[in-house]
Coordinates of C-alpha atoms in Angstrom, one line a residue:
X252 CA 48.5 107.5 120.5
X253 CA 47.0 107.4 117.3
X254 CA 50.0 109.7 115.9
X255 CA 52.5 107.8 117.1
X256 CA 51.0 104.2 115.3
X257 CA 51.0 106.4 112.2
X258 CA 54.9 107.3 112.9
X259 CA 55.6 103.7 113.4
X260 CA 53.7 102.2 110.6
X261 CA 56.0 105.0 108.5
X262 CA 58.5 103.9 110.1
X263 CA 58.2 100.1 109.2
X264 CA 57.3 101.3 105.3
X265 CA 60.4 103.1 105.3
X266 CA 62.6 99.9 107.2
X267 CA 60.8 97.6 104.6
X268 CA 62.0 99.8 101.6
X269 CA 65.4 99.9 103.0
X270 CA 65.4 96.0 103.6
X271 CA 64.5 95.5 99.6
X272 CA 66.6 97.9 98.9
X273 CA 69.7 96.1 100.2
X274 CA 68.0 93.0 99.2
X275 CA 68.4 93.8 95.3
X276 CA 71.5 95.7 96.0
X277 CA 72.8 92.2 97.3
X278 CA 71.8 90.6 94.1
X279 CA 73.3 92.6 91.8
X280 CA 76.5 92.5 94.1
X281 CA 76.1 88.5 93.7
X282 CA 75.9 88.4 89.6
X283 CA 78.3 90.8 89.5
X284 CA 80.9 88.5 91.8
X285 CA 79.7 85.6 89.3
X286 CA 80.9 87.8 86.6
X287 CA 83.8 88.6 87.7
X288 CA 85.1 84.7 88.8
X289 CA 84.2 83.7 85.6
X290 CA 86.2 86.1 83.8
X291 CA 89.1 84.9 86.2
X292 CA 88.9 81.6 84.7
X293 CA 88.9 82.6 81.4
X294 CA 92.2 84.6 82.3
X295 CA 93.3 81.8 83.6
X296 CA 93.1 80.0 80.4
X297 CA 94.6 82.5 78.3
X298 CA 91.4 83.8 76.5
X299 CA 88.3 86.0 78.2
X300 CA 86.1 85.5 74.8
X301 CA 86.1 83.9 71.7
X302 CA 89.3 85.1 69.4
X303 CA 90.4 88.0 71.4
X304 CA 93.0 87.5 74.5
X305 CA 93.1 89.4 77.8
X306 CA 96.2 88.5 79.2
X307 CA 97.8 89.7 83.2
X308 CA 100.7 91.8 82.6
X309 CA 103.3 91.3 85.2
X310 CA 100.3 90.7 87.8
X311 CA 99.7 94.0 88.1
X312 CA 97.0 94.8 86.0
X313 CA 94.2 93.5 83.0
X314 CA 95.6 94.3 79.7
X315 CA 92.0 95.1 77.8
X316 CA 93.3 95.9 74.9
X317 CA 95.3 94.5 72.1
X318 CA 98.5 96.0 71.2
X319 CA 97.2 96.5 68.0
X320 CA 95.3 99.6 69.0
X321 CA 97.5 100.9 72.2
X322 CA 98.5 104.3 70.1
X323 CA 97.0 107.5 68.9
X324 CA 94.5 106.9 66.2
X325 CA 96.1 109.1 63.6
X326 CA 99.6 106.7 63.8
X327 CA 97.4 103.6 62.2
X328 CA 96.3 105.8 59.0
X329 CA 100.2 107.1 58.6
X330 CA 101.7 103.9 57.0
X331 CA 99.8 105.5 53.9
X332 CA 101.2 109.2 54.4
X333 CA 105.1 108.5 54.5
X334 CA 107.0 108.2 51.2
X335 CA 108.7 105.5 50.2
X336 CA 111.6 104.9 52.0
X337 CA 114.8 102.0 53.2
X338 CA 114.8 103.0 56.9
X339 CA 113.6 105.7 58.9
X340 CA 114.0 106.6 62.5
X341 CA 112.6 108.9 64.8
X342 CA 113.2 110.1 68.6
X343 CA 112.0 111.2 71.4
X344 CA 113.0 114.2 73.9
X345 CA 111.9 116.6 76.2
X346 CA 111.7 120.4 75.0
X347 CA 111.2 122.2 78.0
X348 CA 112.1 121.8 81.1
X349 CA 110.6 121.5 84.9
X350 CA 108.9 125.0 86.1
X351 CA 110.3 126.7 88.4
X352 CA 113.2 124.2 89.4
X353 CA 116.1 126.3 90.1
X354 CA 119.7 125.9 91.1
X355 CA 121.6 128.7 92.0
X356 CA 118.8 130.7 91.2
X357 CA 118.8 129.8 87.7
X358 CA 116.5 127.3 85.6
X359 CA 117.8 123.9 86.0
X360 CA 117.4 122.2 82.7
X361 CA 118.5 118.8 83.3
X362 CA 116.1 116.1 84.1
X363 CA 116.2 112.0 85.0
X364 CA 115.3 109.3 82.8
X365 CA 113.3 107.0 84.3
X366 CA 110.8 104.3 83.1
X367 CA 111.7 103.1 79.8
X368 CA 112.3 99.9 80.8
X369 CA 108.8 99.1 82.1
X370 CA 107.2 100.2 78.4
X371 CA 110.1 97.8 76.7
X372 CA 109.4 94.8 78.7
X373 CA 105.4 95.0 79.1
X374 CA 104.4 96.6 75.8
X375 CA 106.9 96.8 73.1
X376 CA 108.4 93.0 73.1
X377 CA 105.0 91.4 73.5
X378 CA 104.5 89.3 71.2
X379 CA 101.5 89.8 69.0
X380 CA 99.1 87.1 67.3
X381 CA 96.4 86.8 64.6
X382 CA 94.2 87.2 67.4
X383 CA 95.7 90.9 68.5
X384 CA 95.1 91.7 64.5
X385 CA 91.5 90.3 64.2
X386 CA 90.7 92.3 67.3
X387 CA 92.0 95.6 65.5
X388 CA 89.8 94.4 62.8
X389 CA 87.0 94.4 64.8
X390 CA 87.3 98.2 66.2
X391 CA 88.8 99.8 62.7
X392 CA 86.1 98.8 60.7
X393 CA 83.7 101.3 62.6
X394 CA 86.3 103.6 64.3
X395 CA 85.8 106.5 61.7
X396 CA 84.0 109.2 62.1
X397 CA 80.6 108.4 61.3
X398 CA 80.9 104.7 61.9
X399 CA 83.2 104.2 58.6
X400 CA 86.5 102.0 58.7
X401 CA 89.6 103.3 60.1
X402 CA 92.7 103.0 58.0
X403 CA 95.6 100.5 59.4
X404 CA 98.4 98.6 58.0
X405 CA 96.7 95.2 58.7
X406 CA 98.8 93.4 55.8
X407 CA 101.9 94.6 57.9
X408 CA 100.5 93.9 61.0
X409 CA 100.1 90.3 59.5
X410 CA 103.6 90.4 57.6
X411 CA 105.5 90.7 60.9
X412 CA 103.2 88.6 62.8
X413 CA 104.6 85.8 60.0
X414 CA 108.1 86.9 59.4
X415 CA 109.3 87.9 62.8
X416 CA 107.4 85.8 64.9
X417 CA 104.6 88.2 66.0
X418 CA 107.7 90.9 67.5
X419 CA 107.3 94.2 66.5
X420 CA 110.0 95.0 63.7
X421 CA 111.7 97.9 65.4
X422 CA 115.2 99.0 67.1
X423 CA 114.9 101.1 69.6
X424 CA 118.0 102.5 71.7
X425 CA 117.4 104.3 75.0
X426 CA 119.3 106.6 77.9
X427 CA 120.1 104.2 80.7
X428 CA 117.4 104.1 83.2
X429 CA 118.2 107.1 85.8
X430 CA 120.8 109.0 83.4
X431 CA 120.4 112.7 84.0
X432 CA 120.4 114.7 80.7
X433 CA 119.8 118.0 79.8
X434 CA 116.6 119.1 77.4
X435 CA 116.4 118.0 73.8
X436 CA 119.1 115.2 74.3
X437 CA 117.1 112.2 72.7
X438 CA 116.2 109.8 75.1
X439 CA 115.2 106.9 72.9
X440 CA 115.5 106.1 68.9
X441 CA 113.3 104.2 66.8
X442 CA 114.6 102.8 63.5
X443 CA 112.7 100.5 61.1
X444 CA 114.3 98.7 57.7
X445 CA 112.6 98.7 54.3
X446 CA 108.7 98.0 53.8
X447 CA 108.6 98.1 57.8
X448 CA 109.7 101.7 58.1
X449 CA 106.1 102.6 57.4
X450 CA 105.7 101.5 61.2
X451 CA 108.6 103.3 62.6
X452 CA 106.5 105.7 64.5
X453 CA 103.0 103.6 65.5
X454 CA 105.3 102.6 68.8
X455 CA 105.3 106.6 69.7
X456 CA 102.9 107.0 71.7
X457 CA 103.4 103.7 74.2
X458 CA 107.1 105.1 74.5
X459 CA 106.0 108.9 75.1
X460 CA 104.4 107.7 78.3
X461 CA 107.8 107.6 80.2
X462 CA 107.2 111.2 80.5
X463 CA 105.7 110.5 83.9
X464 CA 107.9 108.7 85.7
X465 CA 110.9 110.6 84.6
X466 CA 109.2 113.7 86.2
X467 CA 108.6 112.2 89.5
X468 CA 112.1 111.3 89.4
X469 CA 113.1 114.4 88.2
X470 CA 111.0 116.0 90.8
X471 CA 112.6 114.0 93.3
X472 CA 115.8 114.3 92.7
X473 CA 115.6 118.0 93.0
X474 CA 114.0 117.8 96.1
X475 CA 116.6 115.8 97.2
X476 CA 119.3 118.2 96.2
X477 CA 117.3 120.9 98.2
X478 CA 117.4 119.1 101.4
X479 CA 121.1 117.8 101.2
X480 CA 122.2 121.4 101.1
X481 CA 119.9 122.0 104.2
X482 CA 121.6 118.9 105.6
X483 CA 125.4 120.3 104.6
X484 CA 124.6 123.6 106.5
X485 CA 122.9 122.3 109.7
X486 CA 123.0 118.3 110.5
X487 CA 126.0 116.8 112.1
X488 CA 128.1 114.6 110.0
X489 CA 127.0 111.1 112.4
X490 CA 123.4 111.8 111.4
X491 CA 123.9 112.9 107.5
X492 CA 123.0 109.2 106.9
X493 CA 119.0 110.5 107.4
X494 CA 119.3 112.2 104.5
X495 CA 117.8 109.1 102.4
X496 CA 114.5 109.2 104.2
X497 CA 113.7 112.8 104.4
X498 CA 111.2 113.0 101.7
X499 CA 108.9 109.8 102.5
X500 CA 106.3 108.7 99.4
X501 CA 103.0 108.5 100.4
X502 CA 101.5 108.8 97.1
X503 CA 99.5 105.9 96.9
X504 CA 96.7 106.3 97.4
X505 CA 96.6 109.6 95.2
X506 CA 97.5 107.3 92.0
X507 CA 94.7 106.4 89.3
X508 CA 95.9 103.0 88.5
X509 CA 98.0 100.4 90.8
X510 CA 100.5 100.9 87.8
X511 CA 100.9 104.5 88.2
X512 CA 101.9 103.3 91.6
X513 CA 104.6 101.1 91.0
X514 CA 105.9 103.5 88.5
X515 CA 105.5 106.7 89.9
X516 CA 106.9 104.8 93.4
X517 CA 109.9 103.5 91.7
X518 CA 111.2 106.7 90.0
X519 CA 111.3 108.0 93.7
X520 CA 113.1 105.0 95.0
X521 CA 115.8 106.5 92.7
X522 CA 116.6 109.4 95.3
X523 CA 115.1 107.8 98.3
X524 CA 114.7 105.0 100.5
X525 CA 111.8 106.0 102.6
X526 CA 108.5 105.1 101.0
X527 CA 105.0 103.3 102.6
X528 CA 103.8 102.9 98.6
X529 CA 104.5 99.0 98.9
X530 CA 103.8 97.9 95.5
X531 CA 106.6 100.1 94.0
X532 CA 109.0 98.8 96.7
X533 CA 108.4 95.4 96.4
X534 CA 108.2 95.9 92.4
X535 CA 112.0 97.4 93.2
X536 CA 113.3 94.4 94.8
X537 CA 111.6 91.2 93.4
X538 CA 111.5 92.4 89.7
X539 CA 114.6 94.9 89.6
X540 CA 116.6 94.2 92.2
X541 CA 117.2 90.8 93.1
X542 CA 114.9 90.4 95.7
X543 CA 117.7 93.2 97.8
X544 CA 115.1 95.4 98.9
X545 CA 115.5 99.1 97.6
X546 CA 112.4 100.8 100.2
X547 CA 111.6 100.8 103.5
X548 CA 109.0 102.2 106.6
X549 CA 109.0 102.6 109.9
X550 CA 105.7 101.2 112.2
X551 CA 103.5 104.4 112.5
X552 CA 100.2 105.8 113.8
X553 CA 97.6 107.5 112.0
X554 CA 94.6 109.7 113.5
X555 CA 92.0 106.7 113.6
X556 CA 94.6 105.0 115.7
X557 CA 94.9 108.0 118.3
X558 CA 91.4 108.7 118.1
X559 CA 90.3 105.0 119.3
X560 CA 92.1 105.3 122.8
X561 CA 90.7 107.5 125.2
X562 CA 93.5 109.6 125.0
X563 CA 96.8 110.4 123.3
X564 CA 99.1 109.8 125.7
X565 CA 97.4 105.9 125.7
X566 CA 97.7 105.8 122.3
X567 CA 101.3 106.7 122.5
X568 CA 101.9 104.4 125.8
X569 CA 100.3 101.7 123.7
X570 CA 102.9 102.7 120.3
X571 CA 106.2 102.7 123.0
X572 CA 104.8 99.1 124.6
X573 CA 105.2 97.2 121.2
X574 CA 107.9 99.3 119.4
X575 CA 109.5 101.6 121.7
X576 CA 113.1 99.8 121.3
X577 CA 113.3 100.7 117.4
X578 CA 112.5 103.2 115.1
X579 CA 108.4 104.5 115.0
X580 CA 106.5 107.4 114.6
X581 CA 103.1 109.0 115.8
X582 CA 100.7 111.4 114.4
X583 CA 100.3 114.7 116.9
X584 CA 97.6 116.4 115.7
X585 CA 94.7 114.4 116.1
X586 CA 93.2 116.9 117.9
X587 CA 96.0 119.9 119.8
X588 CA 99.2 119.9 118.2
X589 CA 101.0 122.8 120.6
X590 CA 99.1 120.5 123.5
X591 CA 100.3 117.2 122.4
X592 CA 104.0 118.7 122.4
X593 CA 103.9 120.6 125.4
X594 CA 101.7 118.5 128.0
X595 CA 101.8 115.1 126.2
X596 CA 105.2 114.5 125.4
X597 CA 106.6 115.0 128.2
X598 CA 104.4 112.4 129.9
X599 CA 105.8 109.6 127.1
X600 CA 109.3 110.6 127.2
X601 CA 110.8 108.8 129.7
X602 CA 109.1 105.8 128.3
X603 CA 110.6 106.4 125.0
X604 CA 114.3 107.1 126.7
X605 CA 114.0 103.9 128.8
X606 CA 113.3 101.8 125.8
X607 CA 116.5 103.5 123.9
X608 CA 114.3 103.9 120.5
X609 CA 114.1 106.4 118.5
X610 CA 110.8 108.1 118.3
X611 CA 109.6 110.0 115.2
X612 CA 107.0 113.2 116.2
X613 CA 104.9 114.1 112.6
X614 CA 102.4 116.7 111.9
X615 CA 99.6 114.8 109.5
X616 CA 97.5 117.9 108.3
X617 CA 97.5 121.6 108.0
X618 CA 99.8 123.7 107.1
X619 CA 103.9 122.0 107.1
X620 CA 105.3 125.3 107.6
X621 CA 103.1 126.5 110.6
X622 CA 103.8 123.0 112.1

């Protein structure tokens, strides 16, 4: 008896530990919330600290830096390494292409330019202030190895603030979003006139970042080109119209940033339809398209819907019950794939039939081409 008061007094220490545990944790969950609304409001008025801005881009993410600094180091210190000069441009391409993308059994070197656009509007024609230059003060003056100042062309910085109304004093010419070119075609120029060619290239490495969508389109076109020449050798002509949704994006939640998202989900809306990354298809239709929608989904299970009936065949029921007259899918491996088809489907078929809908069988794990 003795042990067990021992055991429970333990117990209780250990409870009580876990109590002010959770107790603090709740605390710093609380300042932290406090923290966070009152950075909202300073957002909301345009300023989240005295003199330097931190502005919502688009509503999709925090903007917490200035554009003063959003490039490589090294481009701030070269407006003191080019010559003299009236104008100078400079391009970008790509100089190799995808790995081991082949047509006809030969390298394909073409890829789709995708992207460009979202860089232009978001980055390059914002409008900068004395604010975004004082900021950039701020960081230079220490950024050097050491803790030294940085070089960068503040007095241009504050020239084109003055004379051009805080836009950055480039050209720049671009591919048409989705053209399909073939390595080392330039897919955008930037030219700069007289004292301002110093800054032709500081833009660079903003614009270089279109690398990424255009490789998921790029990616997905040829993936698209592989499956329409599956489809022209073994799908009927009535149901050729599938080909659209056979390569579904679920890459969401793989994605570092909600931006990557939209990005990333829109440069595959450029081959396909099918997609359950939502903030790339509504991006597509409110902000590119007109508000005509460019992706779509179908209502579909997943395995902690399967799992929480007390069997499949419920869970299916269940799926057939609310959308069994259009188009839906259902996960089959939650726990017996080769059961699921064999002794399960059979059960739901005539359910499925009876409603007329179309119903969509998916492996969700494992190995695609076993399943």
């Amino acid at each position: 008896m003795a042990s067990s008061s021992a055991e429970m007094s333990g117990s209780n220490a250990h409870s009580a530990e876990i109590s002010d545990q959770n107790e603090a944790l709740r605390r710093e969950n609380a300042d932290l919330y406090a923290q966070i609304k009152a950075l909202s409001q300073r957002l909301a008025q345009g300023s989240a600290g005295p003199g330097y801005p931190l502005e919502l881009v688009a509503g999709l993410r925090t903007l917490e830096a200035p554009m003063s600094v959003m490039a490589d180091s090294y481009k701030a210190g070269h407006f003191l390494m080019y010559p003299e000069c009236k104008s100078m441009s400079a391009y970008g391409e790509f100089r190799e292409p995808m790995a081991g993308m082949l047509t006809g059994g030969v390298q394909d070197n073409r890829f789709v330019f995708y992207g460009i656009r979202h860089y232009i509007e978001n980055f390059v024609s914002r409008k900068w202030t004395k604010a975004d230059i004082d900021a950039a003060d701020a960081f230079y003056k220490t950024h050097a190895a050491g803790g030294q100042p940085y070089p960068f062309p503040r007095d241009l910085f504050h020239q084109f603030v003055d004379e051009n109304d805080g836009y950055f004093p480039v050209t720049i010419e671009a591919l048409p979003e989705g053209t399909v070119a073939y390595i080392h075609t330039p897919v955008f120029i930037i030219s700069a006139e007289e004292h301002y060619s110093r800054l032709c290239t500081f833009l660079e490495t903003i614009l270089t970042m279109v690398w990424y969508p255009s490789c998921v389109a790029t990616l997905s076109r040829y993936s698209r080109d592989a499956i329409q020449e599956g489809f022209n050798k073994s799908v009927d002509d009535d149901m050729k119209w599938l080909l659209n949704s056979r390569l579904h994006d679920f890459g969401f939640r793989g994605c570092t940033s909600v931006e990557q998202s939209v990005l990333g989900g829109s440069a595959h809306l450029l081959n396909f339809e099918g997609s359950d990354t939502m903030s790339a298809c509504y991006h597509t239709q409110f902000h590119l398209n007109g508000g005509r929608p460019v992706g779509s989904s179908i209502p579909a299970t997943e395995h902690s819907v399967m799992t929480a009936w007390p069997t499949e065949e419920a869970a299916i029921k269940n799926e057939i019950e609310h959308f069994g007259s259009g188009l839906f899918s259902c996960v089959m491996d939650s726990y017996d794939y080769d059961y699921a088809l064999n002794e399960v489907l059979p059960k739901v078929a005539p359910l499925v039939k009876a409603k007329k809908g179309t119903f969509v069988i998916r492996p969700d794990s494992g190995d695609p081409v076993t399943q």
